[in-house]
Amino acid sequence: MLLAGALVCGAVAHTSAQTYDGPRTADGRPDLGGIWQVLGSAAWDLEAHNAQDGIPAGLSVVDGGTIPYRPAAATARDANRVNRLTDDPVRKCFLPGVPRVTYMPWPFRIVQTPDHVVLSYEFAHTVRIVYTDGSPHPLPNDFWLGDSRGHWEGDTLVVDTTHFNGQTWLDAAGNHHSNELHVVERYTPMTEYHLDYEVTLEDPRTYTRPWTMRMPIYKRMEPGLRLLDYDCVDHLLDALSEAEGGAR
Amino acid sequence: MTKVHAGRIAVVALVLAAPATSLAQDGGFEPPRTKWGDPDLRGHYLPGPYQALETPTSEWAPPEGANQGQGAAFSRFFEPDPDAPARPTPARPDGPMIIDPPSGQVPFQPWATEQRNEIMARQDQLEHLDPRVKCLPAAFPRAHLPVGYNTYQIEQGPGFILMLYEWNHHSRYIPLDDSPHIDPAIRLGMGDSRGRWEGNTLVVDTTNFTDNTWPVGHGAPPEGAPGSALSTGHGVFHSDQLHVIERFTFIDANTIQYTATIEDADVFSQPWTLRYNALQRAADDHMLFEYACHEGNGRNLSLMTGIDVEAARVHPIP
């Protein structure tokens, strides 16, 4: 009871600290519609890291600085890091998983209806359909991007994602998870130009406790902006045909 | 030159015929409307019953016992669910999808016919293999032709339509405005679309395509038809000059008729038009599943082409 009380108080404090009251949809929700993108270097490494050739340095986006791996999972992360140029699933053009897809360095579009929030990402034309109609996670299937069900807590869109296949990474530095991953994302509008993005990851096989990352998501403001193509498979086939010495 | 001239005459004829055609298409059915007054396309849809793209060049018939109704594109893969509620059988017009030219054939320029034959003869080469098999985009109208596993979700708001395609998790955001197409230097697998309403018909104009997709092609060609049969549409290619005008019209509460006019002066001798009852309203509990196309496709491609696709790497992040 005490714990529950503390959690509720925490949630209320979080919500009341946020005083921005922006545009709303016809059903009274904050209107998140538009094209958004994360800046920063979480895509390369969620934890604090120095620059390398082609990789910008970055502060940690993880609360407390480091991901609380179990010992075997930490060893696996280190091996991933060594072999990242061949083993990173994104380098094979596999879907990037959640939450990695959010902070890949490409924009994404949010389209919002009373029953769904559709997230369309420029990277590999990835799509997430977040059901906000109160429906539960449906089936025992597993997915690269998991199954996402959302609800509103005040002006925060809360997205609960489970049913992962365990084959995705969290960044290009080898941070990872298992198929027991449970992700809770919180999208809170803070100004006209940015959302607060807070993600809690729970995976008892990989981590010693749930942990949280947070970063802003920025609105892209260019007039006439639209999502363009980054068709990863197209580039992969190009690379193959160059290796074969001919046109695709 | 004569053929090019004939093509231009055909364009004029099409333009003149368009208003009458669209009136006939509406068929008097009044679709439900959104709160903001547009015809309401929102919902989940299955592909329509299969139908030959072109006038077949050899005899073929639907397979024994094939489901000719709802979700017929899947009938080669799944048994019909005996417990499924009865649904009205969608209209399946006789004849090929291609309604213009009247021959029902894709009007290739002569060189393009040779190129198509070359493409179909070399399906064991990665360069020529069906782009959908390689998990490249479907382009249009192919994304609306019957393909096993493809289903659709349409979302809509004031000023836009969002079409979601289960197959290979494609989507297209269609602004409903008269803004110009994007810079011709930009090329997109699913093109750059603008939409407008003509009465109850959604008209979508799409350009800026790449040149490495196929505009048509059945995922589920008529049973017994070889891949190279004209009735499959396989091997029909296009240049980056492709321009597609699509028309979506409810002909009854459960069926959206789809008409697409395909222009590409570099490949075809005239614009051509197909019509197909492409979208059949799905059951209320339908949902789009994740279709991770490429993720399981490497071994498939390797077996077909002899190239070790699974060894390939790209570097989207340095």
Coordinates of C-alpha atoms in Angstrom, one line a residue:
Chain A
M1 CA 0.0 0.0 0.0
L2 CA 2.8 2.4 0.9
L3 CA 4.6 1.6 -2.3
A4 CA 1.4 2.1 -4.4
G5 CA 0.8 5.4 -2.6
A6 CA 4.3 6.6 -3.3
L7 CA 3.9 5.6 -7.0
V8 CA 0.7 7.5 -7.3
C9 CA 2.1 10.6 -5.6
G10 CA 5.1 10.4 -8.0
A11 CA 2.9 10.2 -11.0
V12 CA 0.8 13.2 -9.8
A13 CA 3.9 15.2 -9.1
H14 CA 5.3 14.4 -12.6
T15 CA 2.0 15.4 -14.3
S16 CA 1.6 18.7 -12.3
A17 CA 5.1 19.7 -13.0
Q18 CA 4.2 19.8 -16.6
T19 CA 2.1 23.0 -17.3
Y20 CA 2.2 23.3 -21.1
D21 CA -1.3 23.2 -22.5
G22 CA -0.9 22.9 -26.3
P23 CA -3.2 22.0 -29.2
R24 CA -5.7 19.2 -28.6
T25 CA -7.6 16.7 -30.8
A26 CA -11.3 16.7 -31.1
D27 CA -11.5 14.1 -28.3
G28 CA -9.5 16.4 -25.9
R29 CA -6.1 14.6 -26.0
P30 CA -2.9 16.5 -26.6
D31 CA -2.4 16.6 -30.3
L32 CA 1.0 14.9 -31.0
G33 CA 0.5 15.0 -34.8
G34 CA 3.6 16.0 -36.8
I35 CA 7.1 14.9 -37.6
W36 CA 9.5 14.4 -34.7
Q37 CA 13.1 13.4 -34.1
V38 CA 15.5 12.7 -31.3
L39 CA 18.8 14.6 -31.3
G40 CA 21.8 13.4 -29.4
S41 CA 23.9 10.2 -29.6
A42 CA 21.7 7.6 -27.8
A43 CA 21.6 5.8 -31.2
W44 CA 25.3 5.0 -30.9
D45 CA 25.5 4.3 -27.2
L46 CA 22.9 4.8 -24.4
E47 CA 25.7 5.2 -21.9
A48 CA 28.3 7.9 -21.6
H49 CA 30.9 7.5 -24.4
N50 CA 33.7 9.4 -26.0
A51 CA 33.8 10.2 -29.7
Q52 CA 35.1 7.7 -32.2
D53 CA 35.6 8.0 -36.0
G54 CA 32.1 9.0 -37.2
I55 CA 30.5 8.7 -33.8
P56 CA 29.7 11.8 -31.7
A57 CA 30.5 11.7 -27.9
G58 CA 27.5 11.6 -25.6
L59 CA 26.3 11.8 -22.1
S60 CA 24.4 8.8 -20.7
V61 CA 20.6 8.9 -21.2
V62 CA 20.2 6.2 -18.5
D63 CA 19.1 7.2 -15.0
G64 CA 22.0 6.5 -12.7
G65 CA 24.4 6.4 -15.7
T66 CA 24.7 2.6 -16.5
I67 CA 22.4 -0.2 -17.4
P68 CA 22.0 -2.7 -14.5
Y69 CA 23.0 -5.9 -16.4
R70 CA 23.2 -9.3 -14.8
P71 CA 26.8 -10.6 -15.0
A72 CA 26.2 -12.9 -18.0
A73 CA 24.3 -10.2 -19.8
A74 CA 27.1 -7.7 -19.2
T75 CA 29.5 -10.2 -20.8
A76 CA 27.2 -10.6 -23.8
R77 CA 27.1 -6.8 -24.1
D78 CA 30.9 -6.6 -24.2
A79 CA 31.0 -9.3 -26.9
N80 CA 28.3 -7.5 -28.9
R81 CA 30.4 -4.3 -28.7
V82 CA 33.5 -6.1 -30.1
N83 CA 31.5 -7.6 -32.9
R84 CA 29.1 -4.7 -33.5
L85 CA 30.1 -4.2 -37.2
T86 CA 28.9 -7.7 -38.1
D87 CA 26.4 -8.6 -35.3
D88 CA 24.3 -5.5 -34.9
P89 CA 20.8 -6.6 -36.3
V90 CA 20.3 -3.1 -37.8
R91 CA 23.4 -3.7 -40.0
K92 CA 21.5 -6.7 -41.5
C93 CA 18.5 -4.4 -42.1
F94 CA 16.4 -6.1 -39.4
L95 CA 13.8 -4.0 -37.7
P96 CA 15.4 -2.0 -34.9
G97 CA 13.0 -2.9 -32.1
V98 CA 11.6 -0.7 -29.3
P99 CA 12.7 1.8 -28.0
R100 CA 15.7 1.9 -30.4
V101 CA 13.5 2.9 -33.3
T102 CA 12.6 6.1 -31.5
Y103 CA 16.1 7.5 -31.3
M104 CA 17.6 6.2 -34.5
P105 CA 18.8 9.4 -36.3
W106 CA 15.8 9.6 -38.6
P107 CA 12.5 11.4 -38.3
F108 CA 9.1 9.8 -37.6
R109 CA 5.5 10.9 -38.0
I110 CA 2.8 10.6 -35.4
V111 CA -0.8 10.3 -36.6
Q112 CA -3.4 10.2 -33.9
T113 CA -7.0 9.0 -33.9
P114 CA -9.3 8.2 -31.0
D115 CA -8.5 4.5 -31.2
H116 CA -4.9 4.5 -32.4
V117 CA -1.6 6.3 -32.4
V118 CA 0.3 5.4 -35.6
L119 CA 4.1 5.9 -35.5
S120 CA 5.6 5.9 -39.0
Y121 CA 9.4 5.9 -39.0
E122 CA 11.6 7.0 -42.0
F123 CA 14.1 4.3 -41.2
A124 CA 13.1 1.2 -43.1
H125 CA 9.5 2.5 -43.4
T126 CA 8.9 0.9 -40.0
V127 CA 5.4 1.3 -38.6
R128 CA 4.0 0.9 -35.1
I129 CA 0.3 0.9 -34.6
V130 CA -0.4 1.7 -30.9
Y131 CA -3.9 0.7 -29.9
T132 CA -5.4 3.2 -27.4
D133 CA -8.9 1.6 -27.4
G134 CA -8.3 -0.3 -24.1
S135 CA -7.6 -3.6 -25.8
P136 CA -5.1 -6.0 -24.2
H137 CA -2.0 -7.5 -25.7
P138 CA -3.6 -10.2 -27.8
L139 CA -1.7 -13.3 -28.7
P140 CA 1.4 -15.4 -27.9
N141 CA 3.1 -14.3 -31.1
D142 CA 6.4 -12.4 -30.8
F143 CA 7.4 -9.5 -32.9
W144 CA 10.5 -7.4 -33.8
L145 CA 8.7 -4.3 -32.6
G146 CA 6.6 -6.1 -30.0
D147 CA 2.9 -5.4 -29.5
S148 CA 2.0 -1.9 -28.3
R149 CA -1.0 -0.9 -26.4
G150 CA -1.4 2.7 -25.2
H151 CA -3.5 4.8 -22.8
W152 CA -3.5 8.4 -21.7
E153 CA -2.5 9.4 -18.1
G154 CA -3.4 13.1 -18.1
D155 CA -1.5 14.6 -21.0
T156 CA 1.0 11.8 -21.2
L157 CA 0.7 9.0 -23.8
V158 CA 1.8 5.8 -22.1
V159 CA 2.7 2.9 -24.4
D160 CA 3.1 -0.6 -23.0
T161 CA 5.0 -2.9 -25.3
T162 CA 5.6 -6.7 -24.8
H163 CA 5.8 -9.8 -27.0
F164 CA 9.4 -9.1 -28.3
N165 CA 11.4 -11.7 -30.1
G166 CA 14.6 -10.9 -28.3
Q167 CA 16.6 -10.4 -31.5
T168 CA 17.0 -6.6 -31.4
W169 CA 19.5 -4.4 -29.7
L170 CA 19.1 -1.1 -27.9
D171 CA 21.8 0.8 -29.7
A172 CA 24.9 0.4 -32.0
A173 CA 27.1 -0.3 -29.0
G174 CA 25.7 -3.8 -28.3
N175 CA 23.3 -2.9 -25.4
H176 CA 20.7 -5.6 -25.5
H177 CA 17.7 -7.4 -24.0
S178 CA 15.9 -10.8 -24.1
N179 CA 12.4 -11.7 -25.3
E180 CA 11.2 -11.1 -21.7
L181 CA 11.6 -7.3 -22.3
H182 CA 8.7 -5.2 -21.2
V183 CA 8.9 -1.5 -22.3
V184 CA 6.8 1.4 -21.0
E185 CA 7.2 4.6 -22.9
R186 CA 5.8 7.9 -21.7
Y187 CA 5.4 10.7 -24.3
T188 CA 4.6 14.1 -22.6
P189 CA 4.3 17.3 -24.5
M190 CA 6.4 20.0 -22.7
T191 CA 6.4 22.9 -25.3
E192 CA 5.2 23.3 -28.8
Y193 CA 8.6 22.1 -29.9
H194 CA 9.4 19.1 -27.7
L195 CA 8.1 16.0 -25.9
D196 CA 9.6 14.5 -22.9
Y197 CA 10.4 10.8 -23.6
E198 CA 10.8 8.5 -20.7
V199 CA 11.2 4.8 -21.1
T200 CA 11.3 2.1 -18.4
L201 CA 12.7 -1.3 -19.4
E202 CA 12.0 -4.4 -17.4
D203 CA 13.7 -7.7 -18.3
P204 CA 14.5 -10.0 -15.4
R205 CA 16.6 -12.3 -17.5
T206 CA 18.9 -9.4 -18.6
Y207 CA 18.7 -6.7 -15.9
T208 CA 18.9 -6.9 -12.1
R209 CA 16.1 -4.3 -11.8
P210 CA 13.8 -2.1 -14.1
W211 CA 15.7 0.9 -15.3
T212 CA 14.8 4.1 -17.1
M213 CA 16.2 6.2 -19.9
R214 CA 15.0 9.7 -20.8
M215 CA 15.6 12.2 -23.6
P216 CA 13.6 15.0 -25.4
I217 CA 12.0 14.3 -28.8
Y218 CA 12.0 17.5 -30.9
K219 CA 9.5 18.7 -33.4
R220 CA 10.8 19.1 -36.9
M221 CA 9.7 22.6 -38.1
E222 CA 10.8 22.8 -41.7
P223 CA 7.9 23.9 -43.9
G224 CA 6.8 21.2 -46.4
L225 CA 8.7 18.6 -44.5
R226 CA 7.6 15.0 -45.1
L227 CA 9.1 11.6 -44.4
L228 CA 11.4 10.4 -47.2
D229 CA 12.9 7.0 -47.8
Y230 CA 15.6 5.1 -46.0
D231 CA 14.9 1.7 -47.5
C232 CA 17.6 -0.3 -45.8
V233 CA 17.0 -3.4 -47.9
D234 CA 17.6 -1.4 -51.1
H235 CA 21.0 -0.3 -49.8
L236 CA 21.8 -3.9 -48.7
L237 CA 21.0 -5.2 -52.2
D238 CA 23.2 -2.4 -53.7
A239 CA 26.1 -3.5 -51.4
L240 CA 25.6 -7.1 -52.6
S241 CA 25.5 -6.2 -56.3
E242 CA 28.7 -4.1 -55.9
A243 CA 30.3 -7.1 -54.3
E244 CA 29.1 -9.3 -57.2
G245 CA 30.5 -6.7 -59.6
G246 CA 27.2 -5.9 -61.4
A247 CA 24.0 -3.9 -61.3
R248 CA 21.3 -5.1 -59.0
Chain B
M1 CA 5.6 8.2 -84.1
T2 CA 2.2 6.9 -85.1
K3 CA 1.9 5.0 -81.9
V4 CA 2.9 8.0 -79.8
H5 CA 0.3 10.1 -81.6
A6 CA -2.3 7.4 -81.0
G7 CA -1.3 7.5 -77.3
R8 CA -2.0 11.2 -77.1
I9 CA -5.4 10.8 -78.7
A10 CA -6.1 8.1 -76.1
V11 CA -5.2 10.6 -73.3
V12 CA -7.6 13.2 -74.6
A13 CA -10.3 10.5 -74.9
L14 CA -9.6 9.4 -71.3
V15 CA -9.8 13.0 -70.0
L16 CA -13.1 13.6 -71.8
A17 CA -14.5 10.3 -70.5
A18 CA -13.4 10.8 -66.9
P19 CA -16.5 12.8 -65.6
A20 CA -18.9 10.3 -67.0
T21 CA -16.8 7.4 -65.7
S22 CA -16.6 8.7 -62.2
L23 CA -20.4 9.3 -62.1
A24 CA -20.9 5.7 -63.2
Q25 CA -18.4 4.5 -60.6
D26 CA -20.2 6.1 -57.7
G27 CA -23.2 4.0 -58.6
G28 CA -25.4 6.1 -56.3
F29 CA -24.0 4.6 -53.1
E30 CA -23.7 7.2 -50.4
P31 CA -20.8 6.3 -48.1
P32 CA -20.8 7.3 -44.4
R33 CA -19.1 10.6 -43.7
T34 CA -16.6 11.9 -41.2
K35 CA -17.5 14.6 -38.7
W36 CA -15.7 17.0 -41.0
G37 CA -17.8 16.0 -44.0
D38 CA -15.5 13.8 -46.1
P39 CA -16.5 10.3 -47.2
D40 CA -15.3 8.0 -44.4
L41 CA -12.7 5.5 -45.6
R42 CA -11.5 4.5 -42.2
G43 CA -11.3 0.8 -41.3
H44 CA -9.7 -2.5 -42.0
Y45 CA -9.8 -4.1 -45.4
L46 CA -8.8 -7.4 -47.1
P47 CA -7.8 -7.7 -50.7
G48 CA -10.6 -8.4 -53.1
P49 CA -11.2 -11.7 -55.0
Y50 CA -8.5 -12.6 -57.5
Q51 CA -8.9 -11.6 -61.0
A52 CA -6.6 -11.8 -64.0
L53 CA -4.7 -8.6 -64.6
E54 CA -4.7 -9.0 -68.4
T55 CA -6.7 -10.9 -70.9
P56 CA -5.2 -14.4 -70.5
T57 CA -3.2 -15.7 -73.3
S58 CA -3.9 -19.3 -72.4
E59 CA -6.9 -21.0 -70.9
W60 CA -7.0 -21.0 -67.1
A61 CA -9.8 -21.4 -64.6
P62 CA -10.0 -20.8 -60.8
P63 CA -8.8 -23.9 -58.9
E64 CA -11.4 -26.4 -57.8
G65 CA -13.0 -25.3 -54.6
A66 CA -11.2 -21.9 -54.5
N67 CA -12.8 -19.3 -52.3
Q68 CA -14.1 -16.7 -54.7
G69 CA -15.4 -14.4 -52.0
Q70 CA -14.0 -12.6 -49.0
G71 CA -10.2 -12.9 -48.7
A72 CA -10.0 -15.0 -51.8
A73 CA -6.4 -13.9 -52.3
F74 CA -5.6 -16.1 -49.3
S75 CA -7.5 -19.1 -50.5
R76 CA -4.3 -20.8 -51.8
F77 CA -2.8 -20.6 -48.4
F78 CA -5.5 -21.1 -45.8
E79 CA -8.7 -23.1 -45.6
P80 CA -11.8 -21.0 -45.1
D81 CA -12.8 -20.7 -41.5
P82 CA -16.0 -22.8 -41.2
D83 CA -17.1 -20.9 -38.1
A84 CA -16.6 -17.4 -39.7
P85 CA -19.9 -15.5 -40.0
A86 CA -21.4 -15.4 -43.5
R87 CA -20.4 -12.3 -45.4
P88 CA -21.8 -11.1 -48.7
T89 CA -19.7 -12.3 -51.7
P90 CA -18.0 -9.3 -53.2
A91 CA -18.7 -8.5 -56.8
R92 CA -16.1 -10.1 -59.1
P93 CA -16.4 -8.5 -62.5
D94 CA -15.8 -10.8 -65.4
G95 CA -12.8 -10.1 -67.6
P96 CA -9.3 -8.7 -66.9
M97 CA -8.5 -5.9 -64.5
I98 CA -7.2 -3.8 -67.5
I99 CA -10.1 -1.9 -68.9
D100 CA -8.1 0.3 -71.2
P101 CA -6.7 -0.4 -73.7
P102 CA -9.7 -2.5 -74.7
S103 CA -7.4 -5.4 -75.6
G104 CA -6.9 -5.9 -71.9
Q105 CA -3.1 -6.0 -72.4
V106 CA -0.3 -3.9 -71.0
P107 CA 0.6 -1.5 -73.9
F108 CA 4.4 -2.1 -73.8
Q109 CA 6.6 -0.3 -76.3
P110 CA 8.3 -3.0 -78.4
W111 CA 11.6 -2.7 -76.7
A112 CA 9.9 -3.0 -73.3
T113 CA 8.2 -6.3 -74.3
E114 CA 11.7 -7.6 -75.0
Q115 CA 12.9 -6.3 -71.7
R116 CA 10.0 -7.9 -69.9
N117 CA 10.8 -11.2 -71.5
E118 CA 14.4 -10.8 -70.4
I119 CA 13.4 -10.1 -66.8
M120 CA 11.1 -13.1 -66.7
A121 CA 13.8 -15.4 -68.2
R122 CA 16.3 -14.3 -65.5
Q123 CA 14.3 -14.6 -62.2
D124 CA 17.3 -16.5 -60.8
Q125 CA 19.4 -13.3 -60.9
L126 CA 19.1 -10.8 -58.1
E127 CA 19.1 -8.0 -60.6
H128 CA 15.9 -9.2 -62.3
L129 CA 14.2 -11.0 -59.4
D130 CA 10.7 -9.7 -58.5
P131 CA 11.3 -6.6 -56.3
R132 CA 8.6 -7.8 -53.9
V133 CA 10.4 -11.1 -53.4
K134 CA 13.4 -9.0 -52.5
C135 CA 11.3 -7.0 -50.0
L136 CA 11.6 -3.8 -51.9
P137 CA 8.5 -1.5 -52.0
A138 CA 5.4 -2.6 -53.9
A139 CA 4.8 0.8 -55.5
F140 CA 1.3 1.4 -57.1
P141 CA -1.0 0.1 -58.1
R142 CA 0.7 -3.1 -57.1
A143 CA 0.2 -2.4 -53.3
H144 CA -3.5 -2.7 -54.0
L145 CA -3.5 -5.8 -56.1
P146 CA -4.2 -9.2 -54.5
V147 CA -1.2 -10.5 -52.5
G148 CA -1.5 -13.3 -50.0
Y149 CA -0.9 -11.9 -46.5
N150 CA -1.5 -8.2 -47.4
T151 CA -4.3 -6.5 -45.6
Y152 CA -5.0 -2.8 -45.2
Q153 CA -5.9 -0.2 -42.5
I154 CA -7.0 3.3 -43.5
E155 CA -6.8 6.2 -41.0
Q156 CA -8.1 9.6 -41.9
G157 CA -8.2 13.1 -40.5
P158 CA -9.0 16.6 -41.7
G159 CA -6.7 17.1 -44.6
F160 CA -5.0 13.7 -44.8
I161 CA -5.5 10.0 -45.5
L162 CA -3.0 7.4 -44.0
M163 CA -3.0 4.1 -45.7
L164 CA -1.2 1.2 -43.9
Y165 CA -0.2 -1.9 -45.8
E166 CA 0.5 -5.1 -43.8
W167 CA 2.8 -6.5 -46.5
N168 CA 6.3 -5.3 -45.6
H169 CA 5.0 -2.6 -43.2
H170 CA 4.5 0.0 -45.8
S171 CA 2.5 3.1 -45.3
R172 CA 1.6 6.2 -47.2
Y173 CA 0.6 9.6 -45.9
I174 CA -1.6 11.4 -48.5
P175 CA -2.1 15.1 -47.9
L176 CA -5.4 16.3 -49.3
D177 CA -4.3 19.5 -50.7
D178 CA -3.1 21.0 -54.0
S179 CA 0.6 21.4 -52.9
P180 CA 3.0 20.4 -55.7
H181 CA 4.9 17.1 -55.7
I182 CA 8.3 17.2 -54.0
D183 CA 11.5 18.0 -55.8
P184 CA 11.9 15.6 -58.8
A185 CA 15.4 14.8 -57.5
I186 CA 13.8 12.9 -54.6
R187 CA 12.8 9.3 -55.3
L188 CA 10.5 7.2 -53.1
G189 CA 9.7 3.5 -53.3
M190 CA 6.0 4.3 -52.7
G191 CA 6.1 7.6 -54.5
D192 CA 4.8 11.0 -53.5
S193 CA 1.0 11.1 -53.2
R194 CA -1.5 14.0 -53.2
G195 CA -5.2 13.4 -52.8
R196 CA -8.4 15.2 -53.5
W197 CA -12.1 14.4 -53.4
E198 CA -14.1 14.3 -56.6
G199 CA -17.6 13.7 -55.2
N200 CA -17.4 10.6 -53.2
T201 CA -14.2 9.4 -54.9
L202 CA -10.8 9.8 -53.4
V203 CA -8.4 10.7 -56.3
V204 CA -4.7 10.2 -55.6
D205 CA -1.9 11.4 -57.9
T206 CA 1.5 9.9 -57.3
T207 CA 4.9 10.6 -58.8
N208 CA 8.6 10.6 -57.7
F209 CA 8.8 6.8 -57.9
T210 CA 12.2 5.0 -58.1
D211 CA 12.9 2.8 -61.2
N212 CA 13.4 -0.5 -59.3
T213 CA 9.9 -1.6 -58.5
W214 CA 7.1 -3.3 -60.5
P215 CA 3.9 -1.3 -60.9
V216 CA 1.7 -4.5 -61.1
G217 CA 2.0 -8.2 -60.3
H218 CA -0.2 -10.7 -58.4
G219 CA 1.1 -12.3 -55.3
A220 CA -1.4 -15.0 -56.0
P221 CA -1.7 -15.4 -59.7
P222 CA -4.4 -17.6 -61.2
E223 CA -3.8 -21.2 -60.3
G224 CA -1.8 -23.0 -62.9
A225 CA -0.7 -19.8 -64.6
P226 CA 3.1 -19.7 -65.1
G227 CA 4.9 -16.7 -63.6
S228 CA 5.6 -15.4 -67.1
A229 CA 1.9 -15.5 -68.0
L230 CA 0.5 -12.1 -68.9
S231 CA -2.3 -12.7 -66.5
T232 CA 0.1 -12.3 -63.5
G233 CA 1.5 -8.9 -64.4
H234 CA 4.9 -10.2 -63.4
G235 CA 7.9 -8.6 -65.0
V236 CA 6.0 -5.4 -65.9
F237 CA 8.6 -2.7 -65.1
H238 CA 8.6 1.1 -65.2
S239 CA 11.0 4.0 -65.4
D240 CA 11.3 6.9 -62.9
Q241 CA 8.7 8.7 -65.1
L242 CA 5.9 6.6 -63.7
H243 CA 2.8 8.6 -62.9
V244 CA -0.1 6.9 -61.3
I245 CA -3.6 8.3 -60.8
E246 CA -5.8 6.2 -58.5
R247 CA -9.5 6.5 -57.7
F248 CA -11.0 4.9 -54.6
T249 CA -14.8 4.7 -54.6
F250 CA -17.2 2.8 -52.3
I251 CA -19.6 0.9 -54.5
D252 CA -21.4 -0.6 -51.4
A253 CA -20.8 -0.6 -47.7
N254 CA -18.1 -3.2 -47.8
T255 CA -16.4 -2.7 -51.1
I256 CA -14.0 0.0 -52.4
Q257 CA -13.6 -0.1 -56.1
Y258 CA -10.1 0.9 -57.2
T259 CA -9.2 2.4 -60.6
A260 CA -5.6 3.2 -61.5
T261 CA -4.3 4.9 -64.6
I262 CA -0.6 4.2 -65.3
E263 CA 1.4 6.6 -67.4
D264 CA 5.1 6.1 -68.3
A265 CA 6.0 7.4 -71.7
D266 CA 9.4 5.8 -71.5
V267 CA 8.0 2.3 -71.2
F268 CA 4.4 2.2 -72.4
S269 CA 2.9 3.2 -75.8
Q270 CA -0.1 4.8 -74.0
P271 CA -1.6 5.4 -70.5
W272 CA -3.4 2.3 -69.4
T273 CA -6.1 1.7 -66.8
L274 CA -7.0 -1.1 -64.5
R275 CA -10.1 -1.5 -62.3
Y276 CA -10.5 -3.9 -59.4
N277 CA -12.6 -4.2 -56.3
A278 CA -9.4 -3.9 -54.3
L279 CA -10.6 -3.3 -50.7
Q280 CA -13.1 -5.6 -49.0
R281 CA -14.1 -4.5 -45.5
A282 CA -12.7 -6.9 -42.9
A283 CA -14.3 -8.2 -39.8
D284 CA -14.4 -5.9 -36.8
D285 CA -11.6 -7.7 -34.9
H286 CA -9.2 -7.5 -37.8
M287 CA -5.7 -6.1 -37.0
L288 CA -2.6 -5.6 -39.0
F289 CA 0.2 -7.9 -37.9
E290 CA 3.9 -7.1 -38.2
Y291 CA 5.2 -8.4 -41.5
A292 CA 8.9 -8.5 -41.1
C293 CA 9.6 -9.3 -44.8
H294 CA 13.4 -9.0 -45.1
E295 CA 14.2 -10.5 -41.7
G296 CA 13.5 -14.0 -42.8
N297 CA 14.3 -13.6 -46.4
G298 CA 18.0 -14.0 -46.7
R299 CA 18.1 -17.8 -47.1
N300 CA 15.2 -17.6 -49.5
L301 CA 17.1 -15.2 -51.7
S302 CA 20.3 -17.2 -51.4
L303 CA 18.5 -20.3 -52.6
M304 CA 17.0 -18.5 -55.6
T305 CA 20.1 -16.6 -56.7
G306 CA 23.1 -18.4 -55.3
I307 CA 24.3 -15.1 -53.6
D308 CA 25.1 -15.2 -49.9
V309 CA 22.6 -12.5 -48.9
E310 CA 22.9 -13.2 -45.1
A311 CA 26.5 -12.2 -45.2
A312 CA 25.7 -8.7 -46.4
R313 CA 26.0 -5.7 -44.0
V314 CA 25.1 -2.1 -44.3
H315 CA 26.2 0.8 -42.0
P316 CA 23.2 3.0 -41.3
I317 CA 25.0 4.1 -38.2
P318 CA 28.8 4.4 -38.5

